[in-house]
PDB file of C-alpha atoms and ligand atoms in Angstrom:
ATOM      1  CA  MET A 233      -6.699   5.814 -91.825  1.00  0.00           C
ATOM      2  CA  ALA A 234      -8.588   3.898 -94.500  1.00  0.00           C
ATOM      3  CA  GLU A 235     -10.863   5.414 -97.134  1.00  0.00           C
ATOM      4  CA  LEU A 236     -14.370   5.273 -97.125  1.00  0.00           C
ATOM      5  CA  ALA A 237     -14.540   3.839-100.513  1.00  0.00           C
ATOM      6  CA  ALA A 238     -12.346   0.808 -99.420  1.00  0.00           C
ATOM      7  CA  TYR A 239     -15.870  -0.375 -97.473  1.00  0.00           C
ATOM      8  CA  LYS A 240     -17.968  -0.318-100.831  1.00  0.00           C
ATOM      9  CA  SER A 241     -18.765  -3.577-101.999  1.00  0.00           C
ATOM     10  CA  GLU A 242     -18.789  -3.883-105.954  1.00  0.00           C
ATOM     11  CA  ILE A 243     -22.673  -4.163-105.818  1.00  0.00           C
ATOM     12  CA  LYS A 244     -25.298  -1.571-105.636  1.00  0.00           C
ATOM     13  CA  PRO A 245     -27.578  -0.797-102.897  1.00  0.00           C
ATOM     14  CA  ASP A 246     -30.990  -2.054-104.408  1.00  0.00           C
ATOM     15  CA  TRP A 247     -33.009   0.176-101.931  1.00  0.00           C
ATOM     16  CA  CYS A 248     -35.855   2.455-103.033  1.00  0.00           C
ATOM     17  CA  PRO A 249     -34.500   6.482-103.781  1.00  0.00           C
ATOM     18  CA  GLY A 250     -34.717   7.836-100.463  1.00  0.00           C
ATOM     19  CA  CYS A 251     -34.686   4.869 -98.226  1.00  0.00           C
ATOM     20  CA  GLY A 252     -32.860   5.632 -95.205  1.00  0.00           C
ATOM     21  CA  ASP A 253     -30.383   2.872 -95.412  1.00  0.00           C
ATOM     22  CA  TYR A 254     -28.413   4.562 -97.252  1.00  0.00           C
ATOM     23  CA  GLY A 255     -27.322   7.111 -94.819  1.00  0.00           C
ATOM     24  CA  VAL A 256     -26.907   4.057 -92.399  1.00  0.00           C
ATOM     25  CA  LEU A 257     -24.518   2.015 -94.559  1.00  0.00           C
ATOM     26  CA  SER A 258     -22.578   4.850 -95.385  1.00  0.00           C
ATOM     27  CA  SER A 259     -21.839   6.069 -91.940  1.00  0.00           C
ATOM     28  CA  LEU A 260     -20.924   2.686 -90.971  1.00  0.00           C
ATOM     29  CA  GLN A 261     -18.747   2.808 -93.563  1.00  0.00           C
ATOM     30  CA  LYS A 262     -17.045   6.111 -92.403  1.00  0.00           C
ATOM     31  CA  ALA A 263     -16.898   4.220 -88.771  1.00  0.00           C
ATOM     32  CA  CYS A 264     -15.041   1.773 -90.155  1.00  0.00           C
ATOM     33  CA  ALA A 265     -12.899   3.999 -92.252  1.00  0.00           C
ATOM     34  CA  ASP A 266     -11.757   6.124 -89.173  1.00  0.00           C
ATOM     35  CA  LEU A 267     -11.294   3.429 -87.172  1.00  0.00           C
ATOM     36  CA  ASP A 268      -9.284   1.512 -90.078  1.00  0.00           C
ATOM     37  CA  ILE A 269     -10.417  -1.850 -89.269  1.00  0.00           C
ATOM     38  CA  PRO A 270      -8.989  -3.931 -91.988  1.00  0.00           C
ATOM     39  CA  ASN A 271     -11.853  -5.287 -94.139  1.00  0.00           C
ATOM     40  CA  HIS A 272     -10.938  -9.105 -93.434  1.00  0.00           C
ATOM     41  CA  ASN A 273     -11.074  -8.570 -89.632  1.00  0.00           C
ATOM     42  CA  LEU A 274     -14.493  -7.059 -90.249  1.00  0.00           C
ATOM     43  CA  MET A 275     -17.892  -9.676 -90.254  1.00  0.00           C
ATOM     44  CA  CYS A 276     -21.490  -8.165 -90.877  1.00  0.00           C
ATOM     45  CA  VAL A 277     -24.313 -10.373 -90.045  1.00  0.00           C
ATOM     46  CA  SER A 278     -27.863  -9.835 -90.809  1.00  0.00           C
ATOM     47  CA  GLY A 279     -31.284 -11.324 -90.863  1.00  0.00           C
ATOM     48  CA  ILE A 280     -34.117 -10.855 -93.709  1.00  0.00           C
ATOM     49  CA  GLY A 281     -35.734  -7.558 -94.517  1.00  0.00           C
ATOM     50  CA  CYS A 282     -34.845  -4.500 -96.808  1.00  0.00           C
ATOM     51  CA  SER A 283     -32.162  -3.409 -94.111  1.00  0.00           C
ATOM     52  CA  SER A 284     -30.899  -6.794 -93.966  1.00  0.00           C
ATOM     53  CA  ASN A 285     -29.151  -7.147 -97.775  1.00  0.00           C
ATOM     54  CA  PHE A 286     -26.676  -4.666 -96.076  1.00  0.00           C
ATOM     55  CA  PRO A 287     -23.500  -7.181 -95.888  1.00  0.00           C
ATOM     56  CA  GLY A 288     -23.997  -7.725 -99.952  1.00  0.00           C
ATOM     57  CA  PHE A 289     -23.357  -3.671-100.215  1.00  0.00           C
ATOM     58  CA  PHE A 290     -20.311  -3.621 -97.535  1.00  0.00           C
ATOM     59  CA  ASN A 291     -17.108  -4.960 -98.505  1.00  0.00           C
ATOM     60  CA  SER A 292     -16.221  -6.867 -95.586  1.00  0.00           C
ATOM     61  CA  TYR A 293     -16.865 -10.789 -94.550  1.00  0.00           C
ATOM     62  CA  GLY A 294     -20.866 -11.101 -94.486  1.00  0.00           C
ATOM     63  CA  LEU A 295     -23.350 -12.990 -93.683  1.00  0.00           C
ATOM     64  CA  HIS A 296     -27.239 -12.767 -94.547  1.00  0.00           C
ATOM     65  CA  THR A 297     -29.165 -15.528 -92.767  1.00  0.00           C
ATOM     66  CA  LEU A 298     -32.250 -16.207 -91.301  1.00  0.00           C
ATOM     67  CA  HIS A 299     -35.522 -14.115 -90.410  1.00  0.00           C
ATOM     68  CA  GLY A 300     -34.673 -12.916 -87.043  1.00  0.00           C
ATOM     69  CA  ARG A 301     -31.788 -15.153 -87.016  1.00  0.00           C
ATOM     70  CA  GLY A 302     -28.743 -12.518 -87.442  1.00  0.00           C
ATOM     71  CA  LEU A 303     -28.084 -11.780 -83.799  1.00  0.00           C
ATOM     72  CA  ALA A 304     -27.884 -15.162 -82.740  1.00  0.00           C
ATOM     73  CA  VAL A 305     -25.553 -15.919 -85.739  1.00  0.00           C
ATOM     74  CA  ALA A 306     -23.475 -12.645 -84.991  1.00  0.00           C
ATOM     75  CA  GLN A 307     -23.025 -13.344 -81.268  1.00  0.00           C
ATOM     76  CA  GLY A 308     -21.500 -17.121 -82.252  1.00  0.00           C
ATOM     77  CA  VAL A 309     -19.185 -15.595 -84.456  1.00  0.00           C
ATOM     78  CA  LYS A 310     -17.440 -13.484 -82.287  1.00  0.00           C
ATOM     79  CA  LEU A 311     -17.303 -16.184 -79.587  1.00  0.00           C
ATOM     80  CA  ALA A 312     -15.946 -18.600 -82.257  1.00  0.00           C
ATOM     81  CA  ASN A 313     -13.185 -16.031 -83.389  1.00  0.00           C
ATOM     82  CA  PRO A 314     -12.880 -12.892 -80.785  1.00  0.00           C
ATOM     83  CA  ASP A 315     -10.367 -11.488 -83.285  1.00  0.00           C
ATOM     84  CA  LEU A 316     -13.296 -10.215 -85.748  1.00  0.00           C
ATOM     85  CA  THR A 317     -14.996  -6.985 -85.084  1.00  0.00           C
ATOM     86  CA  VAL A 318     -18.482  -8.162 -85.476  1.00  0.00           C
ATOM     87  CA  VAL A 319     -21.622  -5.929 -86.502  1.00  0.00           C
ATOM     88  CA  GLY A 320     -25.014  -7.476 -86.252  1.00  0.00           C
ATOM     89  CA  MET A 321     -27.929  -5.548 -87.995  1.00  0.00           C
ATOM     90  CA  GLY A 322     -31.675  -5.777 -89.426  1.00  0.00           C
ATOM     91  CA  GLY A 323     -34.811  -4.145 -89.494  1.00  0.00           C
ATOM     92  CA  ASP A 324     -37.532  -3.770 -86.526  1.00  0.00           C
ATOM     93  CA  GLY A 325     -39.304  -6.397 -87.912  1.00  0.00           C
ATOM     94  CA  ASP A 326     -36.588  -8.769 -87.957  1.00  0.00           C
ATOM     95  CA  GLY A 327     -34.626  -7.914 -84.725  1.00  0.00           C
ATOM     96  CA  TYR A 328     -37.555  -6.735 -82.511  1.00  0.00           C
ATOM     97  CA  GLY A 329     -40.512  -9.002 -83.828  1.00  0.00           C
ATOM     98  CA  ILE A 330     -39.494 -12.266 -84.662  1.00  0.00           C
ATOM     99  CA  GLY A 331     -35.516 -11.935 -83.170  1.00  0.00           C
ATOM    100  CA  CYS A 332     -36.809 -10.336 -80.095  1.00  0.00           C
ATOM    101  CA  GLY A 333     -35.988 -13.544 -78.243  1.00  0.00           C
ATOM    102  CA  HIS A 334     -32.370 -13.472 -79.634  1.00  0.00           C
ATOM    103  CA  PHE A 335     -32.258  -9.646 -78.684  1.00  0.00           C
ATOM    104  CA  MET A 336     -33.580  -9.903 -74.863  1.00  0.00           C
ATOM    105  CA  HIS A 337     -30.719 -12.338 -74.130  1.00  0.00           C
ATOM    106  CA  ALA A 338     -27.860 -10.452 -76.177  1.00  0.00           C
ATOM    107  CA  LEU A 339     -28.613  -7.394 -73.838  1.00  0.00           C
ATOM    108  CA  ARG A 340     -27.966  -9.446 -70.906  1.00  0.00           C
ATOM    109  CA  ARG A 341     -25.179 -11.749 -72.221  1.00  0.00           C
ATOM    110  CA  ASN A 342     -22.495  -8.767 -73.349  1.00  0.00           C
ATOM    111  CA  ILE A 343     -20.778 -10.101 -76.026  1.00  0.00           C
ATOM    112  CA  ASN A 344     -18.452  -7.644 -77.077  1.00  0.00           C
ATOM    113  CA  MET A 345     -20.253  -7.051 -80.314  1.00  0.00           C
ATOM    114  CA  THR A 346     -22.264  -4.108 -82.008  1.00  0.00           C
ATOM    115  CA  TYR A 347     -25.974  -4.628 -83.221  1.00  0.00           C
ATOM    116  CA  PHE A 348     -27.738  -1.569 -84.762  1.00  0.00           C
ATOM    117  CA  VAL A 349     -31.145  -1.516 -86.148  1.00  0.00           C
ATOM    118  CA  MET A 350     -32.577   0.598 -89.143  1.00  0.00           C
ATOM    119  CA  ASN A 351     -36.008   1.287 -87.688  1.00  0.00           C
ATOM    120  CA  ASN A 352     -38.276   2.395 -90.072  1.00  0.00           C
ATOM    121  CA  GLN A 353     -41.975   1.346 -87.902  1.00  0.00           C
ATOM    122  CA  ILE A 354     -43.072  -0.496 -90.679  1.00  0.00           C
ATOM    123  CA  TYR A 355     -42.238  -3.603 -92.613  1.00  0.00           C
ATOM    124  CA  GLY A 356     -40.855  -2.759 -96.008  1.00  0.00           C
ATOM    125  CA  LEU A 357     -40.109  -5.621 -97.695  1.00  0.00           C
ATOM    126  CA  THR A 358     -43.239  -7.332 -97.230  1.00  0.00           C
ATOM    127  CA  THR A 359     -44.803  -3.699 -98.878  1.00  0.00           C
ATOM    128  CA  GLY A 360     -46.230  -1.707 -95.368  1.00  0.00           C
ATOM    129  CA  GLN A 361     -47.737  -3.911 -92.484  1.00  0.00           C
ATOM    130  CA  THR A 362     -47.287  -3.125 -88.717  1.00  0.00           C
ATOM    131  CA  SER A 363     -44.054  -3.654 -87.054  1.00  0.00           C
ATOM    132  CA  PRO A 364     -43.550  -3.839 -83.462  1.00  0.00           C
ATOM    133  CA  THR A 365     -42.497   0.154 -83.319  1.00  0.00           C
ATOM    134  CA  THR A 366     -45.189   0.910 -85.534  1.00  0.00           C
ATOM    135  CA  ASP A 367     -46.981   3.751 -83.282  1.00  0.00           C
ATOM    136  CA  LEU A 368     -50.548   3.579 -81.540  1.00  0.00           C
ATOM    137  CA  ASP A 369     -53.499   3.853 -84.426  1.00  0.00           C
ATOM    138  CA  VAL A 370     -51.444   4.095 -87.333  1.00  0.00           C
ATOM    139  CA  LYS A 371     -52.959   2.651 -90.512  1.00  0.00           C
ATOM    140  CA  THR A 372     -51.000  -0.280 -92.080  1.00  0.00           C
ATOM    141  CA  LYS A 373     -52.044  -2.509 -94.934  1.00  0.00           C
ATOM    142  CA  SER A 374     -52.476  -5.074 -91.827  1.00  0.00           C
ATOM    143  CA  THR A 375     -53.754  -2.140 -89.727  1.00  0.00           C
ATOM    144  CA  PRO A 376     -56.609  -0.427 -92.101  1.00  0.00           C
ATOM    145  CA  HIS A 377     -58.830   0.602 -89.079  1.00  0.00           C
ATOM    146  CA  GLY A 378     -55.098   1.649 -86.906  1.00  0.00           C
ATOM    147  CA  ASN A 379     -52.859  -0.249 -85.216  1.00  0.00           C
ATOM    148  CA  GLN A 380     -54.139  -0.935 -81.488  1.00  0.00           C
ATOM    149  CA  GLU A 381     -50.581  -2.873 -80.468  1.00  0.00           C
ATOM    150  CA  TYR A 382     -48.926  -0.707 -78.090  1.00  0.00           C
ATOM    151  CA  PRO A 383     -45.436   0.173 -79.797  1.00  0.00           C
ATOM    152  CA  PHE A 384     -41.881  -1.460 -78.576  1.00  0.00           C
ATOM    153  CA  ASN A 385     -39.316   0.808 -77.434  1.00  0.00           C
ATOM    154  CA  PRO A 386     -36.004  -0.615 -78.236  1.00  0.00           C
ATOM    155  CA  VAL A 387     -33.971   1.574 -76.055  1.00  0.00           C
ATOM    156  CA  ALA A 388     -36.010   1.608 -72.781  1.00  0.00           C
ATOM    157  CA  ILE A 389     -36.107  -2.253 -73.192  1.00  0.00           C
ATOM    158  CA  ALA A 390     -32.175  -2.406 -73.746  1.00  0.00           C
ATOM    159  CA  ILE A 391     -31.381  -0.129 -70.551  1.00  0.00           C
ATOM    160  CA  ALA A 392     -33.954  -2.462 -68.247  1.00  0.00           C
ATOM    161  CA  GLY A 393     -32.697  -5.568 -69.903  1.00  0.00           C
ATOM    162  CA  GLY A 394     -28.865  -4.938 -69.292  1.00  0.00           C
ATOM    163  CA  CYS A 395     -27.202  -3.565 -71.943  1.00  0.00           C
ATOM    164  CA  THR A 396     -24.351  -2.252 -71.581  1.00  0.00           C
ATOM    165  CA  PHE A 397     -24.352   0.855 -74.359  1.00  0.00           C
ATOM    166  CA  VAL A 398     -27.533   2.098 -75.665  1.00  0.00           C
ATOM    167  CA  ALA A 399     -27.613   4.634 -78.453  1.00  0.00           C
ATOM    168  CA  ARG A 400     -30.173   5.884 -80.901  1.00  0.00           C
ATOM    169  CA  GLY A 401     -29.109   7.371 -84.360  1.00  0.00           C
ATOM    170  CA  PHE A 402     -31.086   9.082 -87.477  1.00  0.00           C
ATOM    171  CA  SER A 403     -29.431   8.422 -90.676  1.00  0.00           C
ATOM    172  CA  GLY A 404     -30.626  12.063 -91.582  1.00  0.00           C
ATOM    173  CA  GLU A 405     -27.668  12.856 -89.179  1.00  0.00           C
ATOM    174  CA  PRO A 406     -25.045  10.478 -91.110  1.00  0.00           C
ATOM    175  CA  MET A 407     -21.755  12.303 -89.178  1.00  0.00           C
ATOM    176  CA  HIS A 408     -23.359  11.964 -86.090  1.00  0.00           C
ATOM    177  CA  LEU A 409     -24.603   8.102 -86.788  1.00  0.00           C
ATOM    178  CA  ALA A 410     -20.589   7.701 -87.848  1.00  0.00           C
ATOM    179  CA  GLU A 411     -19.685   8.791 -84.246  1.00  0.00           C
ATOM    180  CA  LEU A 412     -22.029   6.724 -82.548  1.00  0.00           C
ATOM    181  CA  PHE A 413     -21.097   3.453 -84.567  1.00  0.00           C
ATOM    182  CA  LYS A 414     -17.303   4.245 -83.545  1.00  0.00           C
ATOM    183  CA  GLN A 415     -17.893   4.313 -79.588  1.00  0.00           C
ATOM    184  CA  ALA A 416     -20.323   1.464 -80.271  1.00  0.00           C
ATOM    185  CA  ILE A 417     -17.333  -0.617 -81.962  1.00  0.00           C
ATOM    186  CA  GLN A 418     -14.872   0.432 -79.606  1.00  0.00           C
ATOM    187  CA  HIS A 419     -16.906  -0.115 -76.544  1.00  0.00           C
ATOM    188  CA  GLN A 420     -16.056  -3.458 -74.859  1.00  0.00           C
ATOM    189  CA  GLY A 421     -19.197  -5.570 -74.732  1.00  0.00           C
ATOM    190  CA  PHE A 422     -23.025  -5.652 -76.408  1.00  0.00           C
ATOM    191  CA  SER A 423     -23.522  -1.852 -77.788  1.00  0.00           C
ATOM    192  CA  LEU A 424     -27.066  -1.337 -79.117  1.00  0.00           C
ATOM    193  CA  ILE A 425     -27.955   1.711 -81.766  1.00  0.00           C
ATOM    194  CA  ASP A 426     -31.735   1.880 -82.776  1.00  0.00           C
ATOM    195  CA  CYS A 427     -31.332   4.005 -85.973  1.00  0.00           C
ATOM    196  CA  PHE A 428     -34.280   6.104 -87.274  1.00  0.00           C
ATOM    197  CA  SER A 429     -34.007   4.943 -90.944  1.00  0.00           C
ATOM    198  CA  PRO A 430     -36.954   6.441 -92.564  1.00  0.00           C
ATOM    199  CA  CYS A 431     -38.851   4.220 -95.202  1.00  0.00           C
ATOM    200  CA  VAL A 432     -40.053   6.450 -97.828  1.00  0.00           C
ATOM    201  CA  THR A 433     -42.213   4.283 -99.969  1.00  0.00           C
ATOM    202  CA  TYR A 434     -44.517   2.911 -97.511  1.00  0.00           C
ATOM    203  CA  ASN A 435     -44.389   4.882 -94.197  1.00  0.00           C
ATOM    204  CA  LYS A 436     -45.901   8.580 -95.101  1.00  0.00           C
ATOM    205  CA  ILE A 437     -45.685   9.650 -91.575  1.00  0.00           C
ATOM    206  CA  ASN A 438     -42.460   8.961 -89.876  1.00  0.00           C
ATOM    207  CA  THR A 439     -40.859  10.717 -92.518  1.00  0.00           C
ATOM    208  CA  PHE A 440     -36.923  12.612 -92.828  1.00  0.00           C
ATOM    209  CA  PRO A 441     -39.104  16.101 -92.205  1.00  0.00           C
ATOM    210  CA  TRP A 442     -40.820  14.377 -89.329  1.00  0.00           C
ATOM    211  CA  PHE A 443     -37.372  13.501 -87.894  1.00  0.00           C
ATOM    212  CA  LYS A 444     -35.690  16.550 -88.348  1.00  0.00           C
ATOM    213  CA  GLN A 445     -38.738  18.463 -86.299  1.00  0.00           C
ATOM    214  CA  MET A 446     -38.435  15.566 -83.524  1.00  0.00           C
ATOM    215  CA  ILE A 447     -35.117  14.845 -82.606  1.00  0.00           C
ATOM    216  CA  TYR A 448     -32.521  16.988 -80.679  1.00  0.00           C
ATOM    217  CA  LYS A 449     -29.037  15.834 -79.604  1.00  0.00           C
ATOM    218  CA  ILE A 450     -27.983  14.165 -76.177  1.00  0.00           C
ATOM    219  CA  GLU A 451     -24.425  15.128 -75.712  1.00  0.00           C
ATOM    220  CA  GLU A 452     -25.508  18.920 -76.168  1.00  0.00           C
ATOM    221  CA  THR A 453     -27.733  18.531 -72.543  1.00  0.00           C
ATOM    222  CA  GLY A 454     -25.096  17.561 -70.491  1.00  0.00           C
ATOM    223  CA  HIS A 455     -26.737  13.837 -69.805  1.00  0.00           C
ATOM    224  CA  ASP A 456     -24.574  11.532 -68.162  1.00  0.00           C
ATOM    225  CA  PRO A 457     -24.721   8.102 -69.810  1.00  0.00           C
ATOM    226  CA  LYS A 458     -24.301   6.360 -66.619  1.00  0.00           C
ATOM    227  CA  ASN A 459     -26.669   7.658 -64.888  1.00  0.00           C
ATOM    228  CA  PHE A 460     -29.532   4.976 -65.527  1.00  0.00           C
ATOM    229  CA  ASP A 461     -32.741   6.875 -64.004  1.00  0.00           C
ATOM    230  CA  ALA A 462     -31.704   9.798 -66.662  1.00  0.00           C
ATOM    231  CA  ALA A 463     -30.990   7.472 -69.365  1.00  0.00           C
ATOM    232  CA  MET A 464     -34.306   6.030 -68.923  1.00  0.00           C
ATOM    233  CA  LYS A 465     -36.326   9.124 -68.668  1.00  0.00           C
ATOM    234  CA  LEU A 466     -34.491   9.927 -71.833  1.00  0.00           C
ATOM    235  CA  ALA A 467     -35.416   6.577 -73.923  1.00  0.00           C
ATOM    236  CA  LEU A 468     -39.220   6.581 -72.722  1.00  0.00           C
ATOM    237  CA  GLN A 469     -39.227  10.592 -73.636  1.00  0.00           C
ATOM    238  CA  LYS A 470     -42.318  11.300 -76.344  1.00  0.00           C
ATOM    239  CA  ASP A 471     -42.971  14.742 -77.482  1.00  0.00           C
ATOM    240  CA  LYS A 472     -39.399  14.866 -78.625  1.00  0.00           C
ATOM    241  CA  LEU A 473     -36.704  12.260 -79.834  1.00  0.00           C
ATOM    242  CA  PRO A 474     -33.226  12.491 -78.422  1.00  0.00           C
ATOM    243  CA  ILE A 475     -30.552  11.002 -80.236  1.00  0.00           C
ATOM    244  CA  GLY A 476     -26.836  10.318 -79.247  1.00  0.00           C
ATOM    245  CA  VAL A 477     -25.334   8.078 -76.374  1.00  0.00           C
ATOM    246  CA  LEU A 478     -28.222   7.296 -73.819  1.00  0.00           C
ATOM    247  CA  TYR A 479     -27.015   4.662 -71.402  1.00  0.00           C
ATOM    248  CA  LYS A 480     -23.185   3.246 -71.095  1.00  0.00           C
ATOM    249  CA  ASN A 481     -22.157   1.121 -68.091  1.00  0.00           C
ATOM    250  CA  PRO A 482     -19.321  -1.233 -68.816  1.00  0.00           C
ATOM    251  CA  ARG A 483     -19.284  -4.801 -67.066  1.00  0.00           C
ATOM    252  CA  THR A 484     -17.501  -7.788 -67.557  1.00  0.00           C
ATOM    253  CA  THR A 485     -18.135  -9.350 -70.997  1.00  0.00           C
ATOM    254  CA  TYR A 486     -19.567 -12.773 -71.389  1.00  0.00           C
ATOM    255  CA  ASP A 487     -16.640 -13.566 -73.702  1.00  0.00           C
ATOM    256  CA  ALA A 488     -13.733 -12.387 -70.818  1.00  0.00           C
ATOM    257  CA  ALA A 489     -15.592 -14.944 -68.203  1.00  0.00           C
ATOM    258  CA  GLU A 490     -16.998 -17.699 -70.064  1.00  0.00           C
ATOM    259  CA  PRO A 491     -14.842 -20.275 -68.411  1.00  0.00           C
ATOM    260  CA  ALA A 492     -14.172 -22.621 -71.803  1.00  0.00           C
ATOM    261  CA  LEU A 493     -13.097 -19.687 -73.359  1.00  0.00           C
ATOM    262  CA  VAL A 494     -10.848 -18.302 -70.710  1.00  0.00           C
ATOM    263  CA  ASP A 495      -9.492 -21.845 -70.305  1.00  0.00           C
ATOM    264  CA  PHE A 496      -8.886 -22.680 -73.685  1.00  0.00           C
ATOM    265  CA  GLY A 497      -8.885 -19.760 -75.721  1.00  0.00           C
ATOM    266  CA  ALA A 498     -11.277 -19.241 -79.260  1.00  0.00           C
ATOM    267  CA  PRO A 499     -12.820 -22.556 -80.781  1.00  0.00           C
ATOM    268  CA  VAL A 500     -10.931 -21.163 -84.352  1.00  0.00           C
ATOM    269  CA  LYS A 501      -7.504 -21.278 -82.855  1.00  0.00           C
ATOM    270  CA  GLN A 502      -8.285 -24.958 -81.204  1.00  0.00           C
ATOM    271  CA  ASP A 503      -5.720 -27.432 -82.972  1.00  0.00           C
ATOM    272  CA  LEU A 504      -7.951 -30.260 -84.151  1.00  0.00           C
ATOM    273  CA  THR A 505      -5.052 -32.380 -86.073  1.00  0.00           C
ATOM    274  CA  TRP A 506      -4.844 -34.731 -83.114  1.00  0.00           C
ATOM    275  CA  LYS A 507      -8.217 -35.541 -82.677  1.00  0.00           C
ATOM    276  CA  ASP A 508      -9.491 -39.221 -83.850  1.00  0.00           C
ATOM    277  CA  PRO A 509     -12.204 -39.210 -86.073  1.00  0.00           C
ATOM    278  CA  GLU A 510     -13.402 -42.270 -84.520  1.00  0.00           C
ATOM    279  CA  ILE A 511     -13.818 -39.991 -81.441  1.00  0.00           C
ATOM    280  CA  LEU A 512     -15.957 -37.502 -83.703  1.00  0.00           C
ATOM    281  CA  LEU A 513     -18.388 -40.490 -84.108  1.00  0.00           C
ATOM    282  CA  GLU A 514     -19.019 -40.781 -81.045  1.00  0.00           C
ATOM    283  CA  PHE A 515     -21.043 -37.548 -81.127  1.00  0.00           C
ATOM    284  CA  LEU A 516     -23.630 -38.484 -83.872  1.00  0.00           C
TER     285      LEU A 516
HETATM  286 FE1  SF4 B 653     -36.263   1.346 -98.108  1.00  0.00          FE
HETATM  287 FE2  SF4 B 653     -38.716   1.103 -97.670  1.00  0.00          FE
HETATM  288 FE3  SF4 B 653     -37.869   0.896 -99.929  1.00  0.00          FE
HETATM  289 FE4  SF4 B 653     -37.866  -1.065 -98.247  1.00  0.00          FE
HETATM  290  S1  SF4 B 653     -39.495  -0.484 -99.150  1.00  0.00           S
HETATM  291  S2  SF4 B 653     -36.285  -0.085 -99.545  1.00  0.00           S
HETATM  292  S3  SF4 B 653     -37.658   0.135 -96.149  1.00  0.00           S
HETATM  293  S4  SF4 B 653     -37.853   2.669 -98.602  1.00  0.00           S
END
């Protein structure tokens, strides 16, 4: 088993003291250490936002892409080189707002990778505007009279949208979250973890103490993750917030079924040395 320290980069996180993203970072580092994933076989891909600075703080290959586009790039990386363990990440604004189109199609496409969202129910980097997961009537910098848009429920939408592994974690429960990361990475198919990761600077409602009162662990209830109806019921629960694996129902992955990949193998392993450069000019 590798040491957790092997996954810490030389760059120290620049998040505010107490930000929930620290717990998510250490949880993924622990999961990778427990799974003994070689650093050179791991690729972290993010979008834009406080949480999307994540790849810089993680000792692996990394890509810090454009706002809402991290998931599209991460899927491309996995298709190009299936030998990599690909983990995509970002915030709720990045993944469920501007990146929502990519999110919806990644659910049904089922490429073998993990995506997690550090969900703080606010835009943190831009200093506190309403995000897709902000609750109704919450006052923010962009909705001073209260948010009137019904909040996006990522886990319910993921279950309905064909995602084969749907989990919810909390950065205040880092050991529990690390176990979720391990299961998600080992899952054959697209896995989503929605991580409650409080913004201590701009969200004074959904705080660590608030989540501590609201959460309970799914695995202590006898829930069967293969049961679609039961999973959806958990996803829609509002008086309490279940954390753990809500839904798990593997099916053939896109990468295992796409004819070109099956017939010719990984693009990064193609022998292009025989190609006449003149042929490539035909594509211009
Ligand atoms: Fe974290 Fe919020 Fe600070 Fe951003 S603004 S680093 S989300 S606490």
